[in-house]
XYZ file of C-alpha atoms in Angstrom:
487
model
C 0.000 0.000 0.000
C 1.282 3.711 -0.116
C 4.121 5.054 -2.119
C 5.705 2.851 -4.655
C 9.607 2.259 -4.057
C 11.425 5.823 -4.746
C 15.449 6.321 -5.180
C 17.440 9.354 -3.286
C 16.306 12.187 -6.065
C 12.264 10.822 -5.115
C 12.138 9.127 -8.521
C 10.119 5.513 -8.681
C 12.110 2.417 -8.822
C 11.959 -0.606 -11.240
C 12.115 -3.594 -9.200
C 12.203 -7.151 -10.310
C 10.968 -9.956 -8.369
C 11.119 -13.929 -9.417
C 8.791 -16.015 -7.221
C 9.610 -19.542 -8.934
C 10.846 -21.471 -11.886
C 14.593 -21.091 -12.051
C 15.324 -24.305 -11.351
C 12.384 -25.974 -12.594
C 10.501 -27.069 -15.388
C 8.375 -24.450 -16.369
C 6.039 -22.102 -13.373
C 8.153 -19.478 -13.928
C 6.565 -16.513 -12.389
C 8.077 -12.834 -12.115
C 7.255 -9.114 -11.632
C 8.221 -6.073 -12.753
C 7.122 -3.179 -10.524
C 7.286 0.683 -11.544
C 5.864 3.120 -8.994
C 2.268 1.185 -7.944
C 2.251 0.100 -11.827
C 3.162 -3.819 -11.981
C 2.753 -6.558 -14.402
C 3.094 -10.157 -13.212
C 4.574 -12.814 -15.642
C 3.264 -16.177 -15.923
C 1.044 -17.900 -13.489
C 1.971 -21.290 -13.800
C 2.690 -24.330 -11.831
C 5.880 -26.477 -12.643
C 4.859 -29.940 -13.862
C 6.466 -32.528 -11.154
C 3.964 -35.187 -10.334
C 6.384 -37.255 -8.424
C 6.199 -34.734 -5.728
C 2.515 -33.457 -6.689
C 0.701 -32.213 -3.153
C -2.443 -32.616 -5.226
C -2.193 -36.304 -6.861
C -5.253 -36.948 -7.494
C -5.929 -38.482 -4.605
C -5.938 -35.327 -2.122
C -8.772 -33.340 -3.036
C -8.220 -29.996 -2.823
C -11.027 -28.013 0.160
C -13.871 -25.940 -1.393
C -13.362 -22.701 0.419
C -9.649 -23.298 1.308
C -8.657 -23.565 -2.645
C -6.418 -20.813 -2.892
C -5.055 -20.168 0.779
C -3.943 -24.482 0.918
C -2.063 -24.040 -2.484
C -0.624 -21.361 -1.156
C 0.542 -22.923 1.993
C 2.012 -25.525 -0.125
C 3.740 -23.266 -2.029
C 1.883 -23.875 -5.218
C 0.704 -20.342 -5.470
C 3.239 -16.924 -5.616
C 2.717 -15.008 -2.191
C 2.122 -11.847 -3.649
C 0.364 -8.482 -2.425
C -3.062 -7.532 -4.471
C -3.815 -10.497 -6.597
C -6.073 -12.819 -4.727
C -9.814 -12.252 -3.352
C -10.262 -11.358 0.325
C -12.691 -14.571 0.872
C -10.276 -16.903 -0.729
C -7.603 -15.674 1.608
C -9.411 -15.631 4.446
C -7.098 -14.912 7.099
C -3.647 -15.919 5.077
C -1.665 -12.984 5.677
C -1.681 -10.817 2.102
C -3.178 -8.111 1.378
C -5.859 -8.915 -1.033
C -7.336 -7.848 -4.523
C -9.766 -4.976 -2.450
C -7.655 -3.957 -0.330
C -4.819 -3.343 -2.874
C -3.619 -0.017 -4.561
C -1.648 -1.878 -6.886
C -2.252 -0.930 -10.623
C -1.204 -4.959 -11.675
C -1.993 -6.650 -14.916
C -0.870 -10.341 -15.368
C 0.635 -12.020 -18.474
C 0.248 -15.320 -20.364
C 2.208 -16.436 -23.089
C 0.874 -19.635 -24.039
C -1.492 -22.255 -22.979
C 0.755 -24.750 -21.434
C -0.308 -25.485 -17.734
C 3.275 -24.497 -16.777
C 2.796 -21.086 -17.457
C -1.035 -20.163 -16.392
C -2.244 -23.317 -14.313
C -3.491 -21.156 -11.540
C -4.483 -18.081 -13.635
C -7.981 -18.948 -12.813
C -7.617 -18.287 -8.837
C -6.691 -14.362 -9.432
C -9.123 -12.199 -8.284
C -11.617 -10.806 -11.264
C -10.639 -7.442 -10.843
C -6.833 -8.055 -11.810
C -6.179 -8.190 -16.075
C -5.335 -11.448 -17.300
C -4.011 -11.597 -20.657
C -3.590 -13.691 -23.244
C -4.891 -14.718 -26.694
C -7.989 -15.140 -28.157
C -7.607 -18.695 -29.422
C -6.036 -19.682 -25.959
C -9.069 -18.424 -24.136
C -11.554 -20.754 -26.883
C -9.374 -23.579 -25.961
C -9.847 -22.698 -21.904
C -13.245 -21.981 -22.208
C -13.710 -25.638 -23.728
C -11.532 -26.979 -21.280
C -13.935 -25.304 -18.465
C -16.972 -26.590 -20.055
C -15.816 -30.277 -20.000
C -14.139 -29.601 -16.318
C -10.583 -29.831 -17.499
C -10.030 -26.044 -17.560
C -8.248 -24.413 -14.881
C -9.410 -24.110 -11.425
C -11.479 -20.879 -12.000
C -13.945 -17.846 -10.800
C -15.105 -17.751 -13.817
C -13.069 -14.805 -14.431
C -12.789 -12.940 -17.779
C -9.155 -12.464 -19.700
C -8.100 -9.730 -22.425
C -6.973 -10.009 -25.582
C -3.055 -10.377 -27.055
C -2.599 -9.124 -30.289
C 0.747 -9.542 -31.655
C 3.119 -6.859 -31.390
C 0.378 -4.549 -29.875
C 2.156 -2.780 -27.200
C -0.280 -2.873 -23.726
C -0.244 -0.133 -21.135
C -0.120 -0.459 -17.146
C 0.521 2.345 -16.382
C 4.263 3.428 -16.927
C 5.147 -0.051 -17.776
C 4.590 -1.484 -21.024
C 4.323 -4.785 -22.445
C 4.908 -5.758 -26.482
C 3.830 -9.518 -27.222
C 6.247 -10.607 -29.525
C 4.567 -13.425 -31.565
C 6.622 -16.696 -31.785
C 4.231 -18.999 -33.102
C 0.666 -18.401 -34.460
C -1.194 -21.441 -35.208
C -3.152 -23.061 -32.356
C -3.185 -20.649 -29.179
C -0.254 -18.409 -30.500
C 2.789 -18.427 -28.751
C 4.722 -15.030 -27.597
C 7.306 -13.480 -25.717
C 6.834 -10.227 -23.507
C 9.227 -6.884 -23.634
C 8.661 -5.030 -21.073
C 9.867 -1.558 -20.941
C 10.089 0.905 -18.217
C 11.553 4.753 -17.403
C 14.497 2.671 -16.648
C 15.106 -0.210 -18.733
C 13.795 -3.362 -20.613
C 13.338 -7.044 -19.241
C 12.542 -9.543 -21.790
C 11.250 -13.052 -21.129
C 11.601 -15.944 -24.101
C 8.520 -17.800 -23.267
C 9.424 -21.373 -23.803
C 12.351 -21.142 -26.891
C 12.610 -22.785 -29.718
C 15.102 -22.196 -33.255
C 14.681 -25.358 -34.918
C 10.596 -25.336 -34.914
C 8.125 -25.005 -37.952
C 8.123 -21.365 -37.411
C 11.513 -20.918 -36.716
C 12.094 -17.278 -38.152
C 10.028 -15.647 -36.021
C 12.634 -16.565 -33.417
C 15.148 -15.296 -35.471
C 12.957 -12.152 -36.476
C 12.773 -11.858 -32.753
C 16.241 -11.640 -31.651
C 16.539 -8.597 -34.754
C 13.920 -7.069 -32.651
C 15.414 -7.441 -29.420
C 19.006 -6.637 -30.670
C 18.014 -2.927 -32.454
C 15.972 -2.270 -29.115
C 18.795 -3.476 -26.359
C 17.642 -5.702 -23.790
C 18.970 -5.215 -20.312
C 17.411 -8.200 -18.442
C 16.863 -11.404 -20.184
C 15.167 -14.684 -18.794
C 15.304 -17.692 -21.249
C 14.398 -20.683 -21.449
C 16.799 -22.866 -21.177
C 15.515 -26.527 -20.752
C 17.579 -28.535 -22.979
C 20.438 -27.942 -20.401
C 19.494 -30.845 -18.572
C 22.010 -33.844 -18.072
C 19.434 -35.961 -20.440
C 19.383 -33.409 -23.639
C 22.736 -31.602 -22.972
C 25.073 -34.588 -23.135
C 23.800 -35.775 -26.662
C 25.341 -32.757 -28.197
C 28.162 -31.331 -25.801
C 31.053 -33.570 -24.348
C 30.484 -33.917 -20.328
C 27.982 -31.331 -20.251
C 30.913 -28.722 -20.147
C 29.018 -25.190 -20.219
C 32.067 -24.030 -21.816
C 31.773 -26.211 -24.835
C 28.030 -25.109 -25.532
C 29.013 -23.188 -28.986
C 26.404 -20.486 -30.446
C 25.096 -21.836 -33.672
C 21.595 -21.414 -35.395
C 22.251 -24.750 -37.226
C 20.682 -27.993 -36.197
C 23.083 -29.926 -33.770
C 24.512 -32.629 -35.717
C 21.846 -35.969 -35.301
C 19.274 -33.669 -34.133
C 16.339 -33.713 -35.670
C 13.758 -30.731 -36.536
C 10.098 -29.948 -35.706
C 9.562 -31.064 -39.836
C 11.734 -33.421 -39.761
C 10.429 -35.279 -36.842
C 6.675 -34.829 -37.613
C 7.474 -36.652 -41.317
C 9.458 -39.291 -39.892
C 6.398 -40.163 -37.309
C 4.322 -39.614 -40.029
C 5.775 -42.549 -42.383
C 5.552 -44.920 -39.499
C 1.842 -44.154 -38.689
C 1.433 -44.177 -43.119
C 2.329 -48.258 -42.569
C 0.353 -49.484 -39.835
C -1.656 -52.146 -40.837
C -4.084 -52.085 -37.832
C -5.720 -49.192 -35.740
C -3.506 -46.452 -34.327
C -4.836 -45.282 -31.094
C -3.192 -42.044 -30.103
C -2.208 -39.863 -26.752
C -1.618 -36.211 -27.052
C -2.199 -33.406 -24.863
C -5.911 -32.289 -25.589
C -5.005 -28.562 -25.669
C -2.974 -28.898 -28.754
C -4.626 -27.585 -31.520
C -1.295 -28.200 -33.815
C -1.940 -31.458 -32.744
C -5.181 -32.559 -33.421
C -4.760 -31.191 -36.939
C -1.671 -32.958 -37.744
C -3.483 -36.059 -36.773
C -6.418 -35.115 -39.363
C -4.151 -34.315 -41.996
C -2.585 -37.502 -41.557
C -6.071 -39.523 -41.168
C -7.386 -37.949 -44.597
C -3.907 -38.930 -45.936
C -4.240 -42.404 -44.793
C -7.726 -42.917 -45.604
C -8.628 -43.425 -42.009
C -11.383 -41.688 -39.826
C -9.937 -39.786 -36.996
C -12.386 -39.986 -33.771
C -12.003 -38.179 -30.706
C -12.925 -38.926 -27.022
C -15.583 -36.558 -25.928
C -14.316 -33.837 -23.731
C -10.938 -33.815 -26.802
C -13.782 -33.768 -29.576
C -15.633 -30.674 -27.834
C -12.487 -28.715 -28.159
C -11.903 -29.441 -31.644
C -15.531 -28.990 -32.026
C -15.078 -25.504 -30.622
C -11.758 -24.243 -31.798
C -11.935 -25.249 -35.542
C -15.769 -25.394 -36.153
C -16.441 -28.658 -37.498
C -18.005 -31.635 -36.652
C -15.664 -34.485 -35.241
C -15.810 -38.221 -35.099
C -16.664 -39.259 -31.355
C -15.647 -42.479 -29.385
C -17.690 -42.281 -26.445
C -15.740 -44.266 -23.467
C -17.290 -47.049 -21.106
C -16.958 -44.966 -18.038
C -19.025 -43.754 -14.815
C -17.354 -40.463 -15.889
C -19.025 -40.286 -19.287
C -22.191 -42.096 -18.779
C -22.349 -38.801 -15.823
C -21.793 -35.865 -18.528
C -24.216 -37.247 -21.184
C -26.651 -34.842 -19.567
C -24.586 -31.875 -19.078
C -24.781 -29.076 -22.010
C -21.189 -29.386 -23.910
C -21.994 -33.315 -24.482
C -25.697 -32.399 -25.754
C -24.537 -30.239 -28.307
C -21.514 -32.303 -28.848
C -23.606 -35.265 -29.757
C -26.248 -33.543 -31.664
C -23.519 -32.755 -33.765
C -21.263 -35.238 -34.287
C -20.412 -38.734 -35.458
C -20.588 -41.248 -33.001
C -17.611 -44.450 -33.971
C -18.265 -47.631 -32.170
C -15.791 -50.361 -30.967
C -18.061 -52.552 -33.145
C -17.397 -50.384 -36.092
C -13.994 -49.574 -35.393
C -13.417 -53.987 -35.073
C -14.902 -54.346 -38.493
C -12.100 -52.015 -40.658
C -8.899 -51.412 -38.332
C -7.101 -49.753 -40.968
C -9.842 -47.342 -41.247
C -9.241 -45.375 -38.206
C -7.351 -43.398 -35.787
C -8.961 -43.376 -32.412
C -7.537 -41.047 -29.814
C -7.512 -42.181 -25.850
C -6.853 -40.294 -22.628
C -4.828 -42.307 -19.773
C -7.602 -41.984 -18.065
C -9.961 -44.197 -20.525
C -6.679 -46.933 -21.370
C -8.885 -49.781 -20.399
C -10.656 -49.099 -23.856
C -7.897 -50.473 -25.397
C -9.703 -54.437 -24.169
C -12.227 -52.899 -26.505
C -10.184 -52.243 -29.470
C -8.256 -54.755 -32.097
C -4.996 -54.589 -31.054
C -3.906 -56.465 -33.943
C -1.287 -55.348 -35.953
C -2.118 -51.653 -33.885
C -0.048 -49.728 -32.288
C -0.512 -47.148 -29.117
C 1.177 -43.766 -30.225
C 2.404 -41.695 -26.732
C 2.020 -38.070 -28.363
C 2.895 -36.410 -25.846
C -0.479 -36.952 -24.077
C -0.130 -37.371 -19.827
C 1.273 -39.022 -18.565
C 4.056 -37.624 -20.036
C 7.562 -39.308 -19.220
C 9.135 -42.488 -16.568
C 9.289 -39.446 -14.379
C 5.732 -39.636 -13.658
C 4.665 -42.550 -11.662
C 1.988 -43.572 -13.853
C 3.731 -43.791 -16.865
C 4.602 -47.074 -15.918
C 0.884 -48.499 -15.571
C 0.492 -47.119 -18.622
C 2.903 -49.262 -20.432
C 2.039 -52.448 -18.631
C -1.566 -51.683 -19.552
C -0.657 -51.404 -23.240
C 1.658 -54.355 -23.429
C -1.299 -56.374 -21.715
C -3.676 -54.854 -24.131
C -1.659 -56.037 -27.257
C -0.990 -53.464 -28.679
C 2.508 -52.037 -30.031
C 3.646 -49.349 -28.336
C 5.217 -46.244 -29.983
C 6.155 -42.859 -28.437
C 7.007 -39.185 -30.164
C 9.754 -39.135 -27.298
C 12.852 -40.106 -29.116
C 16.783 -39.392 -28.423
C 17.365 -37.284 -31.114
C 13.948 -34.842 -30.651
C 13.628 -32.116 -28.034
C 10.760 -29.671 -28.425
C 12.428 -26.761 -26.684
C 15.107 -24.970 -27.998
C 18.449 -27.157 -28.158
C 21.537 -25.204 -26.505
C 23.546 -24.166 -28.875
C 21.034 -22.273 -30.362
C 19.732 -21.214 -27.523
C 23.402 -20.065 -26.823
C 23.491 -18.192 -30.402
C 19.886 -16.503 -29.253
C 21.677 -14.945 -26.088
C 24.661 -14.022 -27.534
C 22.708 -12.395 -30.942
C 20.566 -10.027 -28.605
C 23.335 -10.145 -25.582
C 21.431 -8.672 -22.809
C 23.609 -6.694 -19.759
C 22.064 -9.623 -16.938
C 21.179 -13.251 -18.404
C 18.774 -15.006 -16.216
C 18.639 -18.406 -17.504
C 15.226 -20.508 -16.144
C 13.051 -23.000 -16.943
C 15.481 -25.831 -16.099
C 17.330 -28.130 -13.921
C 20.380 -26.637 -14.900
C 19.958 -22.697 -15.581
C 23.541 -22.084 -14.238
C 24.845 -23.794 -17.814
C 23.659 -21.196 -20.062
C 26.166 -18.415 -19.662
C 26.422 -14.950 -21.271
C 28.210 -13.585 -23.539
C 29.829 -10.568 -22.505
C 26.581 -9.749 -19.634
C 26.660 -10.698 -16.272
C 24.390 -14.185 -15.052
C 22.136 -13.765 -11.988
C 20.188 -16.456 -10.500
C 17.779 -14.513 -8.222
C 16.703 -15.796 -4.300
C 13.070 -16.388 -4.484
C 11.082 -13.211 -3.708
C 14.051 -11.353 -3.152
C 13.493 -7.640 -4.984
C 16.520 -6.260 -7.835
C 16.323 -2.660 -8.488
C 16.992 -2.116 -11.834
C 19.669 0.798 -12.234
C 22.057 1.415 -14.430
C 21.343 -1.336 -17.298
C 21.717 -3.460 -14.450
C 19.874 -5.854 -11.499
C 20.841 -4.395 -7.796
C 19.926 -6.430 -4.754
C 17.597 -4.864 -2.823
C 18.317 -4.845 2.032
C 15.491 -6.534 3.552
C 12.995 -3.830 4.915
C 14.705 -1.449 2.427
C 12.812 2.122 2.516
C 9.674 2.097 0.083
C-alpha cells in the first residue's frame, strides 16, 4: 500500500521480483514493478507429479482452494492479486484492499505457465490470446479447464504494445497457429526485461525466433530470462562432451543428429502411413497443432480420426467442425451425457463404435486419454499400435507412466512414443546459446530448467535470483535490494 519504491532524487524504482521457476521445469513466475504500476509474468505451476501435493488423490477443500495451495507453495505469495474470501485470514493483502495498478501475463497455454491463472481475483487483467481463451473456455466446459472464478481475460494481439501504467508490455509473436505463442518486452523509465517464453530455433516457425532476436538486438535488452531446458544432463550430453558449459558453442544450425520440428513430424508420419491395424493415439488435448496434424494424416491415410468426448468438444469448438466421437465405457461419461457441452456435442457429431472400429482397423485413428486406457480391451490390437504423443502421462518421471505401459503391453498393442533421443521440443543449446549471444542482454537469467547455471552470457553478467528477493533495476543493471529497504 502507499508510495511505490522511490530512489534518493524521489524518482520511482523498477524492481524485479522472481517467485519460482529457475530451477524448474516451467512455473516461472516474475514481476516487474514501476511506482504502484506492476505486471506479473506467468502464473503457472511447474509440472512434477512425483512430488505433486495434489495427486489426485488429495482433493483440494472448497473454500480453502487458494489459501492451501498457497501454503504448499503452489501459489506466488504476492500483495493484491487474490480475493479477500479466498484468503481468508492468510496474511496478504488482497485484490480490495490493494492499490496496486497490476496486470498479469500469459504467453501460451501450457499449464506451466497459467495453471493457476484462474484463482486471481476478477478485478486483476489477465491476458492472453484469443484462441487460448476458446481452448480454456472448452476446457472449463468439459471440467478440465483451470481451477477458476469464472473470471474474464483480455486479448493479445501480436506486437500490440499494452499499457499499465508506466510499464509497457509488447507480445512478440513466436508462433501463431493453435493458441499463438509469444514473448513479452517489457519496458520501463528505466530499462527493458525480456522473457523468451518457452524457446525454440529449430521449430516449424523458426524465423520468427530469429525475427525476434533482430527485434530485441536494435531495441537493447537489459534483463533477459530464457528458457533454457535442454540444459538438462538428459538433452545436454547428446550434443556437448560432459555437459561442459564451456563447450556449448552459439550456432543457429541444427546440432549434428538432431532432428527438426519437420523433420520429426514426417518421420512419425511414415511410421503411422504403414500401420496395418488401428492407431490409437495420446496427445495433450489442448494442442490444436496437434489434433490437426493427426487429421491431416487420417485424410492422408484414408482413415477416420475420432475423438474422445471432452478432446472432440475442443476441436468442435476451436476449428468449427463436426468431429468423429468415441464415447468411453466410463461412470465419468455415462455422468456428462446430460450436461450441455456433451448435448450439443452429440447432436452434432459422429458417433464411432468399438463394433465399427473392429470391423475395418485400418480405417481409423482413435484417440484415448490415460484416463480411458482400459478401452484399449475394446479395441483390435492387432497389428495396432498405441502412439504416446505427448499426451499425460508424459515421461518415466511420472509414476503412472509405468501403468500405462504395462496396460498397453497387456492390451496387445505395439507401443510407440514421439519421445525419441534425437527430438527435443524446446530450444536445443547451442542455439539457444546463439539466441543470447545475438541479442546479448547486460544480466542473463537463464530458467526453466534443472540446470539454468549452464547457459552463460556472452559478454553480460548471469544472476540467478533468491526467491522473492526484490533487484532494483539501475544502471542497465539488477541491484539487490536490504530486507525492509525504505519504500
Amino acid at each position: 500500500m502507499g508510495e511505490g519504491q522511490l530512489d534518493m532524487a524521489g524518482k520511482h524504482k523498477t524492481i524485479f521480483q522472481m517467485y519460482s521457476g529457475l530451477h524448474t521445469i516451467g512455473g516461472v513466475n516474475a514481476s516487474v514493478t514501476y511506482g504502484r504500476d506492476r505486471v506479473i509474468f506467468e502464473f503457472g505451476s511447474a509440472y512434477d507429479p512425483a512430488t505433486a501435493v495434489f495427486d489426485g488423490k488429495v482433493e483440494p477443500r472448497r473454500r480453502n482452494w487458494v489459501r492451501d495451495k498457497l501454503r504448499v507453495g503452489l501459489l506466488p505469495r504476492i500483495d493484491g492479486v487474490y480475493r479477500r474470501e479466498d484468503l481468508g485470514d492468510y496474511p496478504l493483502v488482497s485484490a480490495e484492499e490493494s492499490d496496486w495498478n497490476t496486470a498479469v501475463f500469459i504467453t501460451h497455454l501450457h499449464l506451466d505457465h497459467m495453471a493457476s491463472m484462474g484463482m486471481i481475483a476478477p478485478q486483476v487483467p489477465v491476458y492472453l490470446h484469443h484462441n487460448a481463451q476458446v481452448i480454456e473456455r472448452a476446457l472449463e466446459d468439459t471440467g478440465l479447464g483451470v481451477e477458476t472464478l469464472e473470471r474474464g481475460y483480455c486479448d493479445i494481439e501480436p506486437f500490440v504494445p499494452i499499457r499499465v501504467g508506466e510499464i509497457e508490455v509488447l507480445p512478440i509473436l513466436c508462433r501463431d497457429t493453435s493458441y499463438y505463442d509469444f514473448a513479452f518486452l517489457i519496458t520501463t523509465p528505466d530499462g527493458t526485461i525480456h522473457w523468451t517464453g518457452d524457446l525454440c530455433l529449430h521449430g516449424l516457425q523458426a524465423d520468427r525466433t530469429l525475427r525476434q532476436m533482430e527485434l530485441l538486438s536494435e531495441r537493447g535488452v537489459d534483463v533477459m530470462l530464457c528458457d533454457c531446458t535442454s540444459f538438462m544432463d538428459s538433452v545436454l550430453s547428446l550434443m556437448v562432451p560432459d555437459c561442459d558449459p564451456n563447450k556449448i558453442l552459439p550456432s543457429p544450425e541444427l546440432p549434428k543428429g538432431m532432428l527438426s520440428e519437420r523433420e520429426y513430424y514426417r518421420q512419425l508420419f511414415e511410421r503411422v502411413r504403414t500401420l496395418e491395424g488401428l492407431c490409437v493415439f495420446n496427445y495433450y488435448q489442448r494442442e490444436m497443432d496437434d489434433a490437426e496434424q493427426f487429421m491431416k494424416w487420417g485424410r492422408a491415410t484414408g482413415r477416420t480420426v475420432a475423438f474422445e468426448p471432452d478432446a472432440a468438444y475442443i476441436v468442435y469448438q476451436f476449428f468449427g467442425i463436426e468431429p468423429h466421437v468415441y464415447v468411453p465405457d466410463s461412470p465419468r461419461t455415462e455422468a456428462e451425457r446430460g450436461k450441455p457441452w456433451m448435448q450439443e456435442l452429440l447432436a452434432h457429431c459422429t458417433v464411432v463404435t468399438p463394433e465399427e472400429i473392429s470391423a475395418n482397423p485400418r480405417g481409423y485413428m482413435v484417440q484415448n486419454s490415460y484416463e480411458h486406457i482400459m478401452e484399449l480391451f475394446s479395441l483390435p490390437s492387432r497389428d495396432g499400435v498405441y502412439l504416446h504423443a505427448d499426451g499425460i502421462p508424459i515421461g518415466s518421471f511420472d509414476p503412472a507412466y509405468a501403468n500405462m505401459r504395462k496396460i498397453v503391453d497387456m492390451s496387445g498393442f505395439g507401443y510407440m512414443t514421439c519421445f525419441c533421443e534425437n527430438y527435443f521440443g524446446h530450444g536445443y543449446p547451442q542455439q539457444v546459446k546463439y539466441f543470447v549471444d545475438t541479442v546479448n542482454p547486460k544480466v542473463l537469467i537463464p530458467c526453466h530448467s534443472y540446470n539454468p547455471e549452464r547457459l552463460l552470457p556472452k559478454d553480460g553478467v548471469q544472476l540467478l535470483p533468491e526467491p522473492y528477493r526484490k533487484y532494483e533495476l539501475r544502471d542497465h543493471a539488477l541491484i539487490p535490494m536490504e530486507e525492509g529497504e525504505a519504500r
